[in-house]
PDB file of C-alpha atoms in Angstrom:
ATOM      1  CA  GLU A   1      -9.698 -18.456 -11.939  1.00 46.00           C
ATOM      2  CA  PHE A   2      -6.974 -19.737  -9.764  1.00 51.00           C
ATOM      3  CA  LEU A   3      -8.239 -22.511  -8.027  1.00 52.00           C
ATOM      4  CA  GLU A   4      -9.459 -23.845 -11.162  1.00 55.00           C
ATOM      5  CA  GLU A   5      -6.035 -24.063 -12.510  1.00 54.00           C
ATOM      6  CA  ILE A   6      -4.865 -25.874  -9.368  1.00 56.00           C
ATOM      7  CA  VAL A   7      -7.422 -28.471 -10.080  1.00 54.00           C
ATOM      8  CA  ASP A   8      -7.050 -28.509 -13.704  1.00 55.00           C
ATOM      9  CA  ALA A   9      -2.971 -28.825 -13.043  1.00 56.00           C
ATOM     10  CA  PHE A  10      -3.530 -31.783 -10.276  1.00 58.00           C
ATOM     11  CA  ASN A  11      -6.155 -34.030 -12.576  1.00 60.00           C
ATOM     12  CA  TYR A  12      -3.183 -33.464 -14.871  1.00 53.00           C
ATOM     13  CA  PHE A  13      -0.897 -34.895 -12.643  1.00 57.00           C
ATOM     14  CA  LEU A  14      -3.321 -37.621 -11.802  1.00 57.00           C
ATOM     15  CA  SER A  15      -3.721 -38.511 -14.986  1.00 60.00           C
ATOM     16  CA  ILE A  16       0.033 -38.795 -15.547  1.00 55.00           C
ATOM     17  CA  LEU A  17       0.088 -41.396 -12.441  1.00 54.00           C
ATOM     18  CA  VAL A  18      -2.314 -43.442 -13.566  1.00 54.00           C
ATOM     19  CA  LEU A  19      -0.651 -44.055 -17.012  1.00 50.00           C
ATOM     20  CA  THR A  20       2.569 -44.661 -14.976  1.00 56.00           C
ATOM     21  CA  GLY A  21       1.193 -47.286 -12.763  1.00 55.00           C
ATOM     22  CA  PHE A  22       1.818 -45.428  -9.545  1.00 59.00           C
ATOM     23  CA  SER A  23      -0.790 -47.508  -6.620  1.00 62.00           C
ATOM     24  CA  ALA A  24      -3.532 -45.919  -5.347  1.00 60.00           C
ATOM     25  CA  GLU A  25      -1.763 -45.364  -2.069  1.00 68.00           C
ATOM     26  CA  ASP A  26      -0.064 -42.636  -4.295  1.00 63.00           C
ATOM     27  CA  LEU A  27      -3.006 -42.028  -6.010  1.00 58.00           C
ATOM     28  CA  MET A  28      -4.929 -40.932  -2.027  1.00 65.00           C
ATOM     29  CA  LYS A  29      -1.958 -39.136  -1.007  1.00 68.00           C
ATOM     30  CA  ALA A  30      -1.699 -36.581  -4.096  1.00 62.00           C
ATOM     31  CA  TYR A  31      -5.661 -36.092  -3.968  1.00 58.00           C
ATOM     32  CA  ARG A  32      -5.634 -35.113  -0.045  1.00 66.00           C
ATOM     33  CA  LYS A  33      -2.621 -32.941  -0.774  1.00 64.00           C
ATOM     34  CA  LYS A  34      -4.865 -30.981  -3.740  1.00 58.00           C
ATOM     35  CA  ASP A  35      -7.746 -31.198  -1.310  1.00 59.00           C
ATOM     36  CA  ARG A  36      -5.446 -29.602   1.710  1.00 63.00           C
ATOM     37  CA  ILE A  37      -4.090 -26.783  -0.626  1.00 57.00           C
ATOM     38  CA  ILE A  38      -7.906 -25.561  -1.882  1.00 57.00           C
ATOM     39  CA  ASN A  39      -9.069 -25.688   1.667  1.00 59.00           C
ATOM     40  CA  ASP A  40      -6.328 -23.467   2.846  1.00 57.00           C
ATOM     41  CA  ARG A  41      -6.319 -20.813  -0.229  1.00 54.00           C
ATOM     42  CA  LEU A  42     -10.299 -20.693   0.711  1.00 51.00           C
ATOM     43  CA  LYS A  43     -10.005 -20.748   4.266  1.00 55.00           C
ATOM     44  CA  ASN A  44      -7.146 -18.359   4.868  1.00 56.00           C
ATOM     45  CA  GLY A  45      -6.626 -16.667   1.275  1.00 58.00           C
ATOM     46  CA  TYR A  46      -3.241 -17.578   0.496  1.00 57.00           C
ATOM     47  CA  LEU A  47      -1.340 -21.301  -0.144  1.00 59.00           C
ATOM     48  CA  HIS A  48      -0.074 -23.170   2.804  1.00 58.00           C
ATOM     49  CA  ASN A  49       3.653 -22.791   1.911  1.00 60.00           C
ATOM     50  CA  GLU A  50       4.180 -19.062   1.500  1.00 68.00           C
ATOM     51  CA  SER A  51       6.007 -16.732   3.161  1.00 74.00           C
ATOM     52  CA  ILE A  52       3.573 -14.132   4.875  1.00 80.00           C
ATOM     53  CA  ASN A  53       6.171 -11.791   6.341  1.00 85.00           C
ATOM     54  CA  ALA A  54       7.583  -8.560   4.858  1.00 90.00           C
ATOM     55  CA  TRP A  55       9.536  -4.971   5.889  1.00 93.00           C
ATOM     56  CA  TYR A  56       7.421  -2.283   4.821  1.00 95.00           C
ATOM     57  CA  THR A  57       7.680   1.623   5.535  1.00 96.00           C
ATOM     58  CA  THR A  58       4.269   2.541   5.269  1.00 97.00           C
ATOM     59  CA  CYS A  59       1.117   1.151   6.083  1.00 97.00           C
ATOM     60  CA  ALA A  60      -2.772   1.637   6.066  1.00 97.00           C
ATOM     61  CA  ILE A  61      -6.060  -0.219   6.766  1.00 96.00           C
ATOM     62  CA  VAL A  62      -9.097   0.131   4.904  1.00 96.00           C
ATOM     63  CA  ASN A  63     -11.870  -1.990   4.504  1.00 92.00           C
ATOM     64  CA  ARG A  64     -10.396  -4.300   7.660  1.00 92.00           C
ATOM     65  CA  ARG A  65      -6.829  -5.038   5.093  1.00 94.00           C
ATOM     66  CA  LEU A  66      -3.901  -3.814   5.826  1.00 96.00           C
ATOM     67  CA  TYR A  67      -2.154  -2.093   3.060  1.00 97.00           C
ATOM     68  CA  ALA A  68       1.303  -2.041   3.621  1.00 96.00           C
ATOM     69  CA  GLY A  69       3.769  -0.265   0.550  1.00 95.00           C
ATOM     70  CA  ASN A  70       7.349  -0.158  -0.193  1.00 94.00           C
ATOM     71  CA  ASP A  71       7.888  -3.575   1.031  1.00 94.00           C
ATOM     72  CA  SER A  72      11.151  -5.948   1.322  1.00 92.00           C
ATOM     73  CA  TYR A  73      10.807  -9.685   1.538  1.00 90.00           C
ATOM     74  CA  TYR A  74      12.796 -12.954   0.863  1.00 86.00           C
ATOM     75  CA  ILE A  75      11.816 -14.832  -2.315  1.00 80.00           C
ATOM     76  CA  ASP A  76      12.121 -18.111  -2.370  1.00 70.00           C
ATOM     77  CA  ARG A  77      15.034 -17.649   0.463  1.00 61.00           C
ATOM     78  CA  PRO A  78      17.094 -20.970   0.414  1.00 55.00           C
ATOM     79  CA  SER A  79      17.300 -22.915   4.338  1.00 56.00           C
ATOM     80  CA  GLY A  80      20.642 -22.206   5.927  1.00 57.00           C
ATOM     81  CA  SER A  81      21.566 -18.911   3.667  1.00 57.00           C
ATOM     82  CA  ASP A  82      23.578 -16.368   4.373  1.00 61.00           C
ATOM     83  CA  GLU A  83      21.671 -13.855   7.393  1.00 63.00           C
ATOM     84  CA  SER A  84      23.270 -10.930   5.758  1.00 70.00           C
ATOM     85  CA  THR A  85      21.975 -11.592   2.710  1.00 78.00           C
ATOM     86  CA  PRO A  86      19.502  -8.457   2.024  1.00 84.00           C
ATOM     87  CA  PRO A  87      15.675  -9.602   1.103  1.00 87.00           C
ATOM     88  CA  SER A  88      14.378  -8.168  -2.209  1.00 89.00           C
ATOM     89  CA  HIS A  89      12.697  -4.500  -2.499  1.00 92.00           C
ATOM     90  CA  PHE A  90       9.676  -3.745  -4.353  1.00 92.00           C
ATOM     91  CA  PRO A  91       9.054   0.630  -3.686  1.00 93.00           C
ATOM     92  CA  ASP A  92       6.344   0.869  -5.712  1.00 91.00           C
ATOM     93  CA  ARG A  93       4.782  -2.393  -4.873  1.00 93.00           C
ATOM     94  CA  ILE A  94       1.733  -2.585  -1.942  1.00 95.00           C
ATOM     95  CA  LEU A  95       0.870  -5.760  -0.059  1.00 94.00           C
ATOM     96  CA  ARG A  96      -2.386  -6.527   1.115  1.00 93.00           C
ATOM     97  CA  SER A  97      -3.543  -8.557   3.948  1.00 93.00           C
ATOM     98  CA  PRO A  98      -6.310 -11.077   4.214  1.00 89.00           C
ATOM     99  CA  VAL A  99      -9.640  -9.625   5.844  1.00 89.00           C
ATOM    100  CA  ASN A 100      -9.193  -9.311   9.276  1.00 89.00           C
ATOM    101  CA  LYS A 101      -5.890 -10.987   9.422  1.00 89.00           C
ATOM    102  CA  LEU A 102      -3.822  -7.541   9.524  1.00 90.00           C
ATOM    103  CA  ASP A 103      -0.332  -9.096  10.617  1.00 89.00           C
ATOM    104  CA  ILE A 104      -0.529 -11.940   7.394  1.00 89.00           C
ATOM    105  CA  LEU A 105       0.821  -9.838   4.252  1.00 90.00           C
ATOM    106  CA  PRO A 106       1.388 -12.746   1.571  1.00 88.00           C
ATOM    107  CA  HIS A 107       3.713 -12.170  -1.267  1.00 87.00           C
ATOM    108  CA  SER A 108       1.368 -13.009  -3.425  1.00 85.00           C
ATOM    109  CA  SER A 109      -1.354 -10.479  -2.468  1.00 88.00           C
ATOM    110  CA  PHE A 110      -0.154  -7.050  -4.017  1.00 89.00           C
ATOM    111  CA  LEU A 111      -0.898  -4.016  -6.022  1.00 88.00           C
ATOM    112  CA  ASP A 112       1.198  -3.147  -8.622  1.00 80.00           C
ATOM    113  CA  LEU A 113      -0.879  -0.088  -9.606  1.00 77.00           C
ATOM    114  CA  ILE A 114       2.274   2.169 -11.325  1.00 75.00           C
ATOM    115  CA  LYS A 115       5.194   0.451 -12.216  1.00 75.00           C
ATOM    116  CA  TYR A 116       8.436   1.716 -13.223  1.00 75.00           C
ATOM    117  CA  ASP A 117       7.399   5.333 -13.244  1.00 82.00           C
ATOM    118  CA  GLY A 118      10.599   6.215 -11.040  1.00 84.00           C
ATOM    119  CA  GLN A 119       8.784   7.330  -7.931  1.00 91.00           C
ATOM    120  CA  ASP A 120       8.681   5.472  -4.630  1.00 94.00           C
ATOM    121  CA  ILE A 121       5.757   5.232  -2.639  1.00 95.00           C
ATOM    122  CA  VAL A 122       6.821   7.582   0.480  1.00 96.00           C
ATOM    123  CA  LYS A 123       2.788   7.294   2.921  1.00 97.00           C
ATOM    124  CA  LEU A 124      -0.272   5.354   2.531  1.00 97.00           C
ATOM    125  CA  MET A 125      -3.545   6.994   4.457  1.00 97.00           C
ATOM    126  CA  ALA A 126      -6.785   5.850   4.636  1.00 97.00           C
ATOM    127  CA  ILE A 127     -10.308   7.897   4.250  1.00 96.00           C
ATOM    128  CA  GLY A 128     -13.201   6.083   4.322  1.00 94.00           C
ATOM    129  CA  GLN A 129     -12.969   2.987   1.813  1.00 94.00           C
ATOM    130  CA  LYS A 130     -10.351   4.751  -0.158  1.00 96.00           C
ATOM    131  CA  LEU A 131      -6.479   4.371   0.050  1.00 97.00           C
ATOM    132  CA  LEU A 132      -4.492   6.998  -0.989  1.00 97.00           C
ATOM    133  CA  ILE A 133      -0.961   6.582  -2.176  1.00 97.00           C
ATOM    134  CA  PHE A 134       1.429   9.144  -1.677  1.00 97.00           C
ATOM    135  CA  LYS A 135       4.547   8.827  -4.219  1.00 96.00           C
ATOM    136  CA  GLN A 136       7.241  11.779  -4.899  1.00 94.00           C
ATOM    137  CA  ASP A 137       5.863  13.596  -7.232  1.00 95.00           C
ATOM    138  CA  ASP A 138       1.920  12.020  -7.827  1.00 96.00           C
ATOM    139  CA  MET A 139      -1.026  10.438  -5.581  1.00 96.00           C
ATOM    140  CA  PHE A 140      -3.374   7.709  -6.281  1.00 96.00           C
ATOM    141  CA  ILE A 141      -6.791   7.202  -5.235  1.00 97.00           C
ATOM    142  CA  VAL A 142      -7.416   3.616  -4.980  1.00 96.00           C
ATOM    143  CA  ASP A 143     -11.039   2.721  -4.363  1.00 95.00           C
ATOM    144  CA  CYS A 144     -11.040  -0.500  -1.861  1.00 94.00           C
ATOM    145  CA  ALA A 145     -14.671  -0.781  -1.044  1.00 92.00           C
ATOM    146  CA  GLY A 146     -15.408  -3.469  -3.220  1.00 86.00           C
ATOM    147  CA  GLU A 147     -13.760  -7.666  -3.756  1.00 83.00           C
ATOM    148  CA  PHE A 148     -11.115  -6.079  -6.221  1.00 87.00           C
ATOM    149  CA  GLU A 149      -9.247  -2.206  -5.915  1.00 92.00           C
ATOM    150  CA  PHE A 150      -9.714  -0.112  -8.905  1.00 91.00           C
ATOM    151  CA  LEU A 151      -7.718   2.872  -9.318  1.00 94.00           C
ATOM    152  CA  GLU A 152     -10.268   5.689  -8.899  1.00 95.00           C
ATOM    153  CA  SER A 153      -8.292   9.213  -9.521  1.00 94.00           C
ATOM    154  CA  THR A 154      -4.538   9.892 -10.178  1.00 95.00           C
ATOM    155  CA  LYS A 155      -3.518  13.100  -9.246  1.00 96.00           C
ATOM    156  CA  LYS A 156      -0.474  14.534 -10.912  1.00 95.00           C
ATOM    157  CA  GLY A 157       1.811  16.809  -9.028  1.00 95.00           C
ATOM    158  CA  HIS A 158       0.333  16.119  -5.498  1.00 97.00           C
ATOM    159  CA  GLY A 159       3.093  13.527  -4.415  1.00 96.00           C
ATOM    160  CA  ILE A 160       4.812  14.495  -1.073  1.00 96.00           C
ATOM    161  CA  THR A 161       8.718  14.093  -0.369  1.00 92.00           C
ATOM    162  CA  ASN A 162       8.535  12.744   3.250  1.00 92.00           C
ATOM    163  CA  GLY A 163       5.711  10.983   4.821  1.00 94.00           C
ATOM    164  CA  THR A 164       5.209  13.884   7.696  1.00 93.00           C
ATOM    165  CA  SER A 165       3.671  16.058   5.115  1.00 95.00           C
ATOM    166  CA  VAL A 166       0.674  14.591   5.346  1.00 96.00           C
ATOM    167  CA  CYS A 167      -1.599  14.166   8.362  1.00 96.00           C
ATOM    168  CA  GLU A 168      -5.197  13.234   9.164  1.00 95.00           C
ATOM    169  CA  THR A 169      -8.128  15.033  10.150  1.00 95.00           C
ATOM    170  CA  PRO A 170     -11.474  13.558  11.507  1.00 93.00           C
ATOM    171  CA  SER A 171     -12.698  15.735   7.820  1.00 92.00           C
ATOM    172  CA  ALA A 172     -10.032  14.704   5.780  1.00 96.00           C
ATOM    173  CA  VAL A 173      -6.881  14.078   4.848  1.00 97.00           C
ATOM    174  CA  TYR A 174      -4.251  17.253   4.139  1.00 97.00           C
ATOM    175  CA  TRP A 175      -0.952  17.444   2.948  1.00 97.00           C
ATOM    176  CA  ILE A 176       1.777  19.600   1.868  1.00 96.00           C
ATOM    177  CA  ASN A 177       4.138  20.070  -1.138  1.00 96.00           C
ATOM    178  CA  ILE A 178       5.670  22.957  -3.112  1.00 94.00           C
ATOM    179  CA  ASN A 179       2.846  23.131  -4.515  1.00 95.00           C
ATOM    180  CA  GLY A 180       0.606  24.176  -2.293  1.00 95.00           C
ATOM    181  CA  LEU A 181      -1.386  22.748   0.871  1.00 96.00           C
ATOM    182  CA  TYR A 182      -4.118  20.091   0.218  1.00 97.00           C
ATOM    183  CA  GLY A 183      -7.259  18.699   1.597  1.00 97.00           C
ATOM    184  CA  TYR A 184      -8.966  15.665   0.771  1.00 97.00           C
ATOM    185  CA  ASP A 185     -12.036  14.644   2.015  1.00 96.00           C
ATOM    186  CA  GLY A 186     -13.411  10.977   0.553  1.00 94.00           C
ATOM    187  CA  GLN A 187     -15.892  12.382  -1.741  1.00 94.00           C
ATOM    188  CA  ASN A 188     -14.796  15.819  -3.822  1.00 95.00           C
ATOM    189  CA  PRO A 189     -11.683  16.220  -5.684  1.00 95.00           C
ATOM    190  CA  PRO A 190      -8.124  17.689  -4.071  1.00 96.00           C
ATOM    191  CA  THR A 191      -8.468  21.135  -3.728  1.00 96.00           C
ATOM    192  CA  ASN A 192      -5.113  23.609  -2.865  1.00 96.00           C
ATOM    193  CA  LEU A 193      -6.332  25.554   0.028  1.00 94.00           C
ATOM    194  CA  ILE A 194      -4.115  27.762  -0.993  1.00 94.00           C
ATOM    195  CA  THR A 195      -5.305  29.142  -4.002  1.00 94.00           C
ATOM    196  CA  ASN A 196      -6.257  33.111  -4.046  1.00 92.00           C
ATOM    197  CA  LYS A 197      -5.084  33.219  -0.432  1.00 93.00           C
ATOM    198  CA  ILE A 198      -1.239  32.624  -1.017  1.00 92.00           C
ATOM    199  CA  PRO A 199       0.713  33.623  -3.445  1.00 94.00           C
ATOM    200  CA  SER A 200       3.203  30.789  -5.442  1.00 92.00           C
ATOM    201  CA  ASP A 201       6.339  32.226  -5.047  1.00 92.00           C
ATOM    202  CA  GLU A 202       5.495  33.405  -0.873  1.00 91.00           C
ATOM    203  CA  TRP A 203       4.755  29.887  -0.476  1.00 91.00           C
ATOM    204  CA  VAL A 204       7.847  28.303  -1.904  1.00 90.00           C
ATOM    205  CA  ASN A 205       9.911  31.307  -0.622  1.00 86.00           C
ATOM    206  CA  LYS A 206       8.987  31.834   3.231  1.00 85.00           C
ATOM    207  CA  ILE A 207       6.837  28.719   3.897  1.00 87.00           C
ATOM    208  CA  TYR A 208       7.582  25.590   2.289  1.00 90.00           C
ATOM    209  CA  SER A 209      10.551  23.673   2.444  1.00 87.00           C
ATOM    210  CA  VAL A 210      11.737  20.128   2.068  1.00 86.00           C
ATOM    211  CA  HIS A 211      11.714  19.822   5.769  1.00 85.00           C
ATOM    212  CA  ALA A 212       8.277  21.342   6.255  1.00 89.00           C
ATOM    213  CA  HIS A 213       5.741  18.838   8.266  1.00 90.00           C
ATOM    214  CA  VAL A 214       2.305  19.397   9.039  1.00 93.00           C
ATOM    215  CA  ALA A 215       0.383  18.486  11.962  1.00 93.00           C
ATOM    216  CA  TYR A 216      -3.397  18.444  13.302  1.00 94.00           C
ATOM    217  CA  SER A 217      -4.526  20.289  16.738  1.00 93.00           C
ATOM    218  CA  PRO A 218      -7.656  18.184  17.869  1.00 93.00           C
ATOM    219  CA  GLN A 219      -7.995  20.588  20.459  1.00 93.00           C
ATOM    220  CA  ASP A 220      -7.505  23.950  18.357  1.00 91.00           C
ATOM    221  CA  ASN A 221      -8.907  22.586  15.319  1.00 91.00           C
ATOM    222  CA  LEU A 222      -6.163  23.744  13.612  1.00 92.00           C
ATOM    223  CA  LEU A 223      -3.382  22.732  11.007  1.00 92.00           C
ATOM    224  CA  PHE A 224       0.139  23.531  11.962  1.00 91.00           C
ATOM    225  CA  ILE A 225       2.609  23.708   9.488  1.00 90.00           C
ATOM    226  CA  PHE A 226       6.458  23.495  11.056  1.00 88.00           C
ATOM    227  CA  SER A 227       9.137  24.331   8.311  1.00 83.00           C
ATOM    228  CA  ARG A 228      12.387  25.999   7.491  1.00 70.00           C
ATOM    229  CA  TYR A 229      13.813  28.541   5.113  1.00 60.00           C
ATOM    230  CA  LYS A 230      16.846  30.082   5.149  1.00 55.00           C
ATOM    231  CA  ASP A 231      15.723  33.423   6.014  1.00 58.00           C
ATOM    232  CA  ASN A 232      13.831  32.151   9.754  1.00 56.00           C
ATOM    233  CA  PRO A 233      15.270  28.209  10.427  1.00 54.00           C
ATOM    234  CA  ASN A 234      11.846  28.026  12.460  1.00 54.00           C
ATOM    235  CA  SER A 235       8.763  28.805  11.448  1.00 55.00           C
ATOM    236  CA  THR A 236       5.539  27.810  12.261  1.00 54.00           C
ATOM    237  CA  SER A 237       2.128  28.345  10.704  1.00 56.00           C
ATOM    238  CA  VAL A 238      -1.132  28.111  11.003  1.00 53.00           C
ATOM    239  CA  TRP A 239      -4.585  26.831   9.243  1.00 54.00           C
ATOM    240  CA  PRO A 240      -8.075  26.591  10.803  1.00 60.00           C
ATOM    241  CA  ASN A 241      -9.253  23.010   9.488  1.00 56.00           C
TER     242      ASN A 241
END
């Protein structure tokens, strides 16, 4: 559709040039410019004059693409503008790279799955061909296996407060929040591992805190939860993977 719109726009523009009496040389220049724009778009996946740089706070690689979340970048920054001018910030946007070009982030290639929900993107994780988007309250599972991504599932109450609340193991992704310790293997729905094992009040009052973080030990095949709470400022919990 994009290329069709470009071709239609140029054909209309060229017809105007013909009606206004432009020379054959001018028409040839316009045709060459049209071909260059279309070829660049087909070859690279973005326009030849498009900005491809951005700052981001989290990223993940899925299906040979880089997905970068919580982005900042300049939009049509005037040349010679003040260097102190801050870039535009998009806390709930995900830029995506062309296939196998992980250092290129065209500003026209992005995902805005859930906009204006009052939550920022905290962490992106990959498992198989799925992208996990962690926001402060909720978590989203995006299928990236095909040409176009689609939102597979929304998990309310599965969000995290900071990026250290989630870690990857060979078999699954694990994360913690005020509701429990969750695991997701990419196939089955996320499971709260404290269900019927640790009472909720004990989890909230003696294990979890906003400063807690989770880590995986491959040598021992164990998950470690490092936490601080008012009765014990240095606490470590161990969980078999």
